[in-house]
């Protein structure tokens, strides 16, 4: 049961999926598990909806992890977020307020095929696992496959490249399913958060161009508050700003798509570290990394309940 | 061994090209070598004075070290044996915890 589940070790896909069923079973009043489709290799794309059930309108936050297979700290954080939200609901007034006034859609593993492959065969796999006609290479970068400035600067047309944008926008069933869900719920979803690694950054649109978003002041202050909250845990510093200038230009990214589709707060987190371990962040660092990130995400969510 | 020990002897280099000429030289090296870029995600995004982390197979670590040295490009080895780090990340602790 939940007591035995260890949130301070990395889990393969099957264990994460069983854990999601367990969360659904043991917290029926706060959790609802559903699937938004199937991956290229036919695996279900599970999402957990967290929040107190109510008939009235509730804003919502979407959080996905594991877009890039090898970034294992992502799925570890999504599980950590669910555990914290459920365990603290009774005794933490701030979490209770968030869960009563917002819905959270959590997708612990976005790229299920790639994540599975990174456990079984290639630890540093990044892309999806779709086959590309006439090419022996496989997979599309799920963060270059969204229908926004698709395959422009910062993405590759070549199927063997790690930033391959895919044969066409939303060619990947995983991207298509999430886009469809977010379009359907766009009136309620006010924040889109995608968890990646590594670089210790908090990024927001635009990725595809050097320009300022219309609600820059609100998003910039939300990011500033979030990295301050993160810093307050263990003194870890995150850089923050538009993805194009803070990291590099890239096109077809999920945060640009979310923003273009009316989600005012779209963020990508690049979690620990800055390269000492890189993708091989030891399990001893799951706790502090997820604890500090939890503070940042709670700050972003709380900001939705205030006027900017 | 996890992954059939395929990462034994592989290394992760950190390279910081300090000029445009060095950026071009690094991009050229990576064209002659199948590498797994950790940061940034593609060679086209390599920039002056920005960090390049690259995973190199064991058969090519000497080749890359020699060519970086010849081109006077600053680099260091972040991970000297990738298999060890992989085993350390999930192999040892979590299997013991699961037991």
Coordinates of C-alpha atoms in Angstrom, one line a residue:
Chain A
X1 CA 0.0 0.0 0.0
X2 CA 1.0 3.7 0.1
X3 CA 3.1 3.1 3.3
X4 CA 5.4 0.6 1.5
X5 CA 5.8 2.7 -1.7
X6 CA 9.2 4.3 -1.6
X7 CA 9.2 7.8 -3.1
X8 CA 13.0 8.1 -2.7
X9 CA 13.9 5.5 -5.3
X10 CA 13.3 5.5 -9.1
X11 CA 10.5 3.3 -10.3
X12 CA 10.1 1.5 -13.6
X13 CA 6.9 2.2 -15.6
X14 CA 5.0 -0.8 -14.3
X15 CA 5.5 0.1 -10.7
X16 CA 4.4 3.7 -11.4
X17 CA 1.2 2.5 -13.1
X18 CA 0.4 0.2 -10.2
X19 CA 1.0 3.1 -7.8
X20 CA -1.4 5.2 -9.8
X21 CA -4.1 2.6 -9.4
X22 CA -3.3 2.4 -5.7
X23 CA -3.7 6.2 -5.3
X24 CA -7.0 6.0 -7.1
X25 CA -8.2 3.1 -4.9
X26 CA -7.1 4.6 -1.6
X27 CA -8.2 8.2 -2.1
X28 CA -11.5 8.1 -4.0
X29 CA -12.6 11.5 -2.6
X30 CA -9.6 13.3 -3.9
X31 CA -8.3 11.3 -6.8
X32 CA -9.6 10.2 -10.2
X33 CA -7.5 8.1 -12.6
X34 CA -8.2 8.1 -16.3
X35 CA -6.5 7.4 -19.6
X36 CA -6.3 10.0 -22.4
X37 CA -5.2 7.6 -25.0
X38 CA -2.5 5.1 -26.0
X39 CA 1.1 5.5 -26.8
X40 CA 2.7 4.5 -30.1
X41 CA 3.5 1.0 -28.7
X42 CA 0.0 0.7 -27.3
X43 CA 0.6 1.6 -23.6
X44 CA -2.2 3.6 -21.8
X45 CA -1.5 7.3 -21.1
X46 CA -2.7 7.7 -17.5
X47 CA -3.5 10.9 -15.8
X48 CA -4.4 11.5 -12.2
X49 CA -6.9 14.2 -11.4
X50 CA -6.4 15.6 -7.9
X51 CA -8.7 17.9 -6.0
X52 CA -11.9 18.1 -4.0
X53 CA -15.0 17.2 -6.0
X54 CA -17.3 20.2 -6.5
X55 CA -20.0 21.2 -9.0
X56 CA -18.8 24.8 -9.3
X57 CA -16.2 26.0 -11.7
X58 CA -12.6 25.3 -10.7
X59 CA -9.4 26.5 -12.3
X60 CA -7.0 23.7 -13.1
X61 CA -3.2 23.1 -13.3
X62 CA -1.7 20.5 -15.7
X63 CA 1.7 19.0 -14.7
X64 CA 3.5 16.5 -17.0
X65 CA 6.7 14.6 -16.3
X66 CA 8.8 12.3 -18.4
X67 CA 8.5 14.0 -21.8
X68 CA 12.1 13.0 -22.3
X69 CA 12.7 9.4 -21.3
X70 CA 16.1 9.7 -19.7
X71 CA 15.1 12.5 -17.3
X72 CA 14.0 10.2 -14.5
X73 CA 13.8 12.8 -11.8
X74 CA 10.7 14.1 -13.6
X75 CA 8.4 11.1 -13.0
X76 CA 9.9 10.9 -9.4
X77 CA 8.7 14.5 -8.9
X78 CA 5.2 13.9 -10.2
X79 CA 4.8 11.0 -7.8
X80 CA 6.2 13.1 -5.0
X81 CA 3.7 15.9 -5.8
X82 CA 0.8 13.5 -5.6
X83 CA 2.0 12.0 -2.3
X84 CA 2.5 15.4 -0.7
X85 CA -0.9 16.7 -1.9
X86 CA -2.7 13.7 -0.6
X87 CA -0.8 13.2 2.7
X88 CA -0.9 16.9 3.6
X89 CA -4.6 17.5 2.7
X90 CA -5.8 17.0 6.3
X91 CA -3.2 19.0 8.2
X92 CA -1.7 21.5 5.7
X93 CA -4.1 24.4 5.2
X94 CA -2.2 25.7 2.1
X95 CA -2.4 22.4 0.3
X96 CA -6.1 22.0 1.4
X97 CA -6.9 25.4 0.0
X98 CA -5.2 24.5 -3.3
X99 CA -6.9 21.2 -3.6
X100 CA -10.3 22.7 -2.7
X101 CA -10.0 25.5 -5.2
X102 CA -8.0 24.0 -8.0
X103 CA -8.0 20.7 -9.9
X104 CA -4.5 19.2 -10.7
X105 CA -4.0 17.0 -13.7
X106 CA -0.8 15.0 -13.2
X107 CA 0.7 12.9 -15.9
X108 CA 3.6 11.1 -14.2
X109 CA 5.0 9.6 -17.4
X110 CA 4.3 11.4 -20.7
X111 CA 6.6 9.3 -22.9
X112 CA 5.7 5.9 -21.6
X113 CA 7.4 4.0 -24.4
X114 CA 10.6 5.9 -24.1
X115 CA 10.7 5.7 -20.4
X116 CA 10.2 1.9 -20.5
X117 CA 13.0 1.7 -23.1
X118 CA 15.3 3.7 -20.9
X119 CA 14.9 1.1 -18.2
X120 CA 15.2 -1.9 -20.4
X121 CA 17.7 -1.1 -23.1
X122 CA 19.1 2.4 -23.4
X123 CA 19.5 4.5 -20.2
X124 CA 20.0 7.7 -22.2
X125 CA 17.1 7.4 -24.6
X126 CA 15.4 10.7 -25.0
X127 CA 12.7 10.6 -27.8
X128 CA 9.5 8.6 -28.3
X129 CA 9.7 5.1 -29.9
X130 CA 7.8 5.7 -33.1
X131 CA 9.1 4.2 -36.3
X132 CA 10.0 6.6 -39.1
X133 CA 9.3 5.3 -42.7
X134 CA 12.4 4.7 -44.7
X135 CA 14.7 5.3 -41.7
X136 CA 16.3 2.9 -39.3
X137 CA 16.3 5.5 -36.6
X138 CA 13.4 5.7 -34.2
X139 CA 11.6 8.3 -32.2
X140 CA 10.6 11.9 -32.2
X141 CA 11.5 14.6 -29.7
X142 CA 8.1 15.1 -27.9
X143 CA 9.1 18.6 -27.0
X144 CA 9.5 19.6 -30.7
X145 CA 6.3 18.0 -32.0
X146 CA 3.7 20.5 -30.9
X147 CA 1.8 22.6 -33.4
X148 CA 3.5 25.9 -32.8
X149 CA 6.2 27.1 -35.1
X150 CA 6.7 23.5 -35.9
X151 CA 10.2 22.4 -37.0
X152 CA 11.5 26.0 -37.2
X153 CA 14.8 27.0 -35.5
X154 CA 16.0 24.7 -32.7
X155 CA 14.5 21.6 -34.1
X156 CA 15.7 19.1 -36.6
X157 CA 14.2 17.6 -39.7
X158 CA 16.4 14.6 -39.6
X159 CA 14.9 11.5 -38.0
X160 CA 18.2 10.4 -36.4
X161 CA 18.7 13.7 -34.6
X162 CA 17.8 14.0 -30.9
X163 CA 15.7 17.1 -31.6
X164 CA 13.8 15.5 -34.5
X165 CA 10.5 17.3 -34.9
X166 CA 8.6 14.4 -36.4
X167 CA 7.0 13.9 -39.8
X168 CA 4.2 16.4 -39.0
X169 CA 2.9 18.3 -35.9
X170 CA 1.3 16.1 -33.2
X171 CA 2.5 13.0 -35.2
X172 CA 3.2 11.4 -31.8
X173 CA 0.1 9.8 -30.2
X174 CA 1.3 11.0 -26.8
X175 CA 1.5 14.6 -27.9
X176 CA -1.8 14.4 -29.8
X177 CA -3.6 13.0 -26.8
X178 CA -2.3 15.6 -24.4
X179 CA -3.0 18.4 -26.8
X180 CA -6.5 17.1 -27.3
X181 CA -7.1 17.0 -23.6
X182 CA -5.8 20.5 -23.0
X183 CA -7.8 21.9 -25.8
X184 CA -10.9 20.3 -24.4
X185 CA -10.2 21.8 -20.9
X186 CA -8.6 25.0 -22.0
X187 CA -11.2 27.2 -20.2
X188 CA -10.2 25.8 -16.9
X189 CA -6.5 25.1 -17.3
X190 CA -4.7 28.2 -16.2
X191 CA -1.2 26.8 -15.7
X192 CA 0.7 24.2 -17.7
X193 CA 3.9 22.8 -16.1
X194 CA 6.3 20.4 -17.7
X195 CA 9.1 18.8 -15.6
X196 CA 12.4 18.1 -17.3
X197 CA 16.1 17.8 -16.3
X198 CA 18.8 18.9 -16.0
X199 CA 19.9 22.6 -15.7
X200 CA 18.2 24.1 -12.7
X201 CA 16.1 26.5 -14.6
X202 CA 12.5 27.7 -14.8
X203 CA 11.6 28.6 -18.3
X204 CA 8.5 30.2 -19.8
X205 CA 7.5 31.2 -23.4
X206 CA 8.7 32.0 -25.9
X207 CA 11.1 29.2 -26.9
X208 CA 10.9 29.8 -30.6
X209 CA 11.7 33.5 -30.7
X210 CA 13.4 36.3 -28.8
X211 CA 10.3 38.3 -27.8
X212 CA 8.4 39.1 -24.7
X213 CA 5.0 37.5 -24.0
X214 CA 2.1 39.9 -23.5
X215 CA 1.6 39.0 -19.8
X216 CA 5.3 39.1 -19.2
X217 CA 5.0 41.0 -15.9
X218 CA 2.7 38.5 -14.3
X219 CA 4.6 35.4 -15.6
X220 CA 8.0 36.9 -14.7
X221 CA 6.9 37.6 -11.1
X222 CA 5.3 34.2 -10.8
X223 CA 8.6 32.7 -11.9
X224 CA 10.6 34.9 -9.6
X225 CA 8.4 33.9 -6.6
X226 CA 8.7 30.3 -7.6
X227 CA 12.5 30.2 -7.7
X228 CA 12.6 32.1 -4.4
X229 CA 10.4 29.5 -2.8
X230 CA 12.6 26.8 -4.3
X231 CA 15.7 28.6 -3.0
X232 CA 14.2 28.8 0.5
X233 CA 14.4 25.0 0.9
X234 CA 18.1 24.2 0.4
X235 CA 19.6 27.3 -1.1
X236 CA 19.7 25.9 -4.6
X237 CA 19.7 28.7 -7.2
X238 CA 17.6 28.4 -10.4
X239 CA 17.9 30.7 -13.4
X240 CA 14.6 31.8 -14.8
X241 CA 13.3 33.6 -17.9
X242 CA 12.1 33.1 -21.4
X243 CA 13.4 29.7 -22.7
X244 CA 14.8 31.3 -25.9
X245 CA 17.2 33.5 -24.0
X246 CA 17.7 31.5 -20.7
X247 CA 18.4 28.2 -22.4
X248 CA 18.3 28.3 -26.2
X249 CA 15.9 28.8 -29.1
X250 CA 13.7 25.8 -29.8
X251 CA 10.5 25.4 -31.8
X252 CA 7.5 23.2 -31.4
X253 CA 7.7 23.1 -27.6
X254 CA 4.9 22.2 -25.3
X255 CA 5.1 25.5 -23.3
X256 CA 4.8 27.6 -26.5
X257 CA 1.8 25.5 -27.6
X258 CA 0.1 25.8 -24.2
X259 CA 0.6 29.5 -24.2
X260 CA -0.6 29.9 -27.7
X261 CA -3.7 27.9 -26.8
X262 CA -4.7 30.3 -24.1
X263 CA -3.0 28.9 -21.0
X264 CA -1.6 32.1 -19.4
X265 CA 1.1 30.5 -17.2
X266 CA 3.2 27.9 -19.1
X267 CA 6.4 26.7 -17.5
X268 CA 9.1 24.2 -18.1
X269 CA 11.2 23.2 -15.1
X270 CA 14.7 21.9 -15.7
X271 CA 15.5 20.2 -12.3
X272 CA 18.7 19.3 -10.7
X273 CA 21.5 19.3 -11.2
X274 CA 23.8 21.3 -13.5
X275 CA 25.9 18.3 -14.8
X276 CA 27.8 16.7 -11.9
X277 CA 25.4 13.7 -12.1
X278 CA 23.3 15.0 -15.0
X279 CA 20.6 12.4 -15.8
X280 CA 22.1 10.1 -13.2
X281 CA 21.0 12.1 -10.1
X282 CA 21.4 9.7 -7.2
X283 CA 18.3 8.5 -5.3
X284 CA 19.7 10.3 -2.2
X285 CA 18.9 13.6 -4.0
X286 CA 15.3 12.8 -4.9
X287 CA 14.0 14.0 -1.6
X288 CA 15.7 17.5 -1.6
X289 CA 15.1 18.0 -5.3
X290 CA 11.4 17.2 -5.0
X291 CA 10.9 19.1 -1.8
X292 CA 12.3 22.3 -3.2
X293 CA 10.4 21.8 -6.5
X294 CA 7.2 21.2 -4.6
X295 CA 7.5 24.7 -3.0
X296 CA 8.0 26.3 -6.4
X297 CA 5.0 24.5 -8.0
X298 CA 2.8 25.3 -4.9
X299 CA 3.8 29.0 -5.3
X300 CA 2.8 29.0 -9.0
X301 CA -0.5 27.3 -8.2
X302 CA -1.2 29.7 -5.3
X303 CA -0.6 32.6 -7.7
X304 CA -3.6 31.4 -9.8
X305 CA -5.9 32.2 -6.8
X306 CA -4.8 35.8 -6.8
X307 CA -5.3 38.6 -9.2
X308 CA -2.2 39.7 -11.1
Chain B
X1 CA 25.3 -5.6 -14.6
X2 CA 22.6 -3.3 -15.7
X3 CA 22.2 -2.9 -19.4
X4 CA 24.6 -5.8 -20.0
X5 CA 27.4 -3.5 -18.9
X6 CA 27.2 -1.6 -22.2
X7 CA 28.3 1.7 -20.6
X8 CA 31.5 0.3 -19.1
X9 CA 34.3 2.8 -19.8
X10 CA 32.0 5.3 -21.4
X11 CA 32.7 8.9 -20.2
X12 CA 30.9 12.2 -20.0
X13 CA 33.0 15.2 -21.0
X14 CA 32.3 18.8 -20.2
X15 CA 33.6 21.2 -22.9
X16 CA 33.3 24.9 -22.8
X17 CA 34.3 26.4 -26.2
X18 CA 35.6 29.9 -25.6
X19 CA 35.5 31.3 -29.1
X20 CA 33.5 30.9 -32.3
X21 CA 36.4 29.0 -33.8
X22 CA 36.3 26.5 -30.9
X23 CA 32.5 26.2 -31.3
X24 CA 33.0 25.2 -35.0
X25 CA 35.9 22.8 -34.1
X26 CA 33.7 21.1 -31.5
X27 CA 30.8 20.8 -34.0
X28 CA 33.2 19.3 -36.5
X29 CA 34.5 16.8 -34.0
X30 CA 31.0 15.7 -33.2
X31 CA 30.3 15.1 -36.9
X32 CA 33.1 12.6 -37.0
X33 CA 32.0 10.9 -33.9
X34 CA 28.7 9.4 -32.8
X35 CA 28.0 11.1 -29.5
X36 CA 25.1 11.4 -27.1
X37 CA 24.8 15.1 -26.3
X38 CA 23.4 15.7 -22.8
X39 CA 23.6 19.5 -23.0
X40 CA 22.6 21.1 -25.2
X41 CA 20.4 18.6 -27.0
X42 CA 21.8 19.1 -30.4
X43 CA 25.2 20.2 -31.9
X44 CA 23.5 23.1 -33.7
X45 CA 22.7 24.7 -30.3
X46 CA 26.4 24.8 -29.1
X47 CA 27.4 28.4 -28.3
X48 CA 30.4 30.3 -27.2
X49 CA 31.2 30.1 -23.5
X50 CA 28.2 27.7 -22.9
X51 CA 28.5 24.3 -21.4
X52 CA 28.6 21.2 -23.6
X53 CA 28.1 17.9 -21.8
X54 CA 28.7 14.9 -24.1
X55 CA 28.5 11.2 -23.4
X56 CA 31.2 9.4 -25.4
X57 CA 31.7 5.7 -26.0
X58 CA 34.7 4.0 -24.4
X59 CA 36.4 3.4 -27.8
X60 CA 36.4 7.1 -28.6
X61 CA 37.3 8.8 -25.3
X62 CA 41.0 8.9 -26.1
X63 CA 40.3 10.1 -29.6
X64 CA 38.2 13.0 -28.3
X65 CA 40.6 13.9 -25.5
X66 CA 43.5 14.0 -28.0
X67 CA 41.7 16.1 -30.5
X68 CA 40.4 18.6 -27.9
X69 CA 44.0 18.9 -26.6
X70 CA 45.3 19.5 -30.1
X71 CA 42.7 22.2 -30.6
X72 CA 43.5 23.7 -27.2
X73 CA 39.9 23.4 -26.2
X74 CA 39.2 23.4 -22.4
X75 CA 37.5 20.2 -21.2
X76 CA 37.1 18.0 -18.2
X77 CA 35.7 14.5 -17.5
X78 CA 32.5 14.8 -15.5
X79 CA 31.9 11.0 -15.3
X80 CA 34.8 8.7 -15.9
X81 CA 32.9 5.4 -15.9
X82 CA 29.3 5.7 -16.8
X83 CA 28.4 2.2 -15.9
X84 CA 29.5 2.8 -12.3
X85 CA 27.2 5.8 -12.0
X86 CA 24.3 4.0 -13.5
X87 CA 24.7 1.1 -11.1
X88 CA 25.0 3.6 -8.3
X89 CA 21.9 5.4 -9.3
X90 CA 19.5 2.5 -9.4
X91 CA 21.2 -0.8 -9.3
X92 CA 22.6 -1.0 -5.8
X93 CA 20.4 0.9 -3.5
X94 CA 17.0 0.4 -4.9
X95 CA 17.3 -3.3 -5.5
X96 CA 18.4 -3.7 -1.8
X97 CA 15.5 -1.5 -0.7
X98 CA 13.1 -3.5 -2.8
X99 CA 14.3 -6.7 -1.2

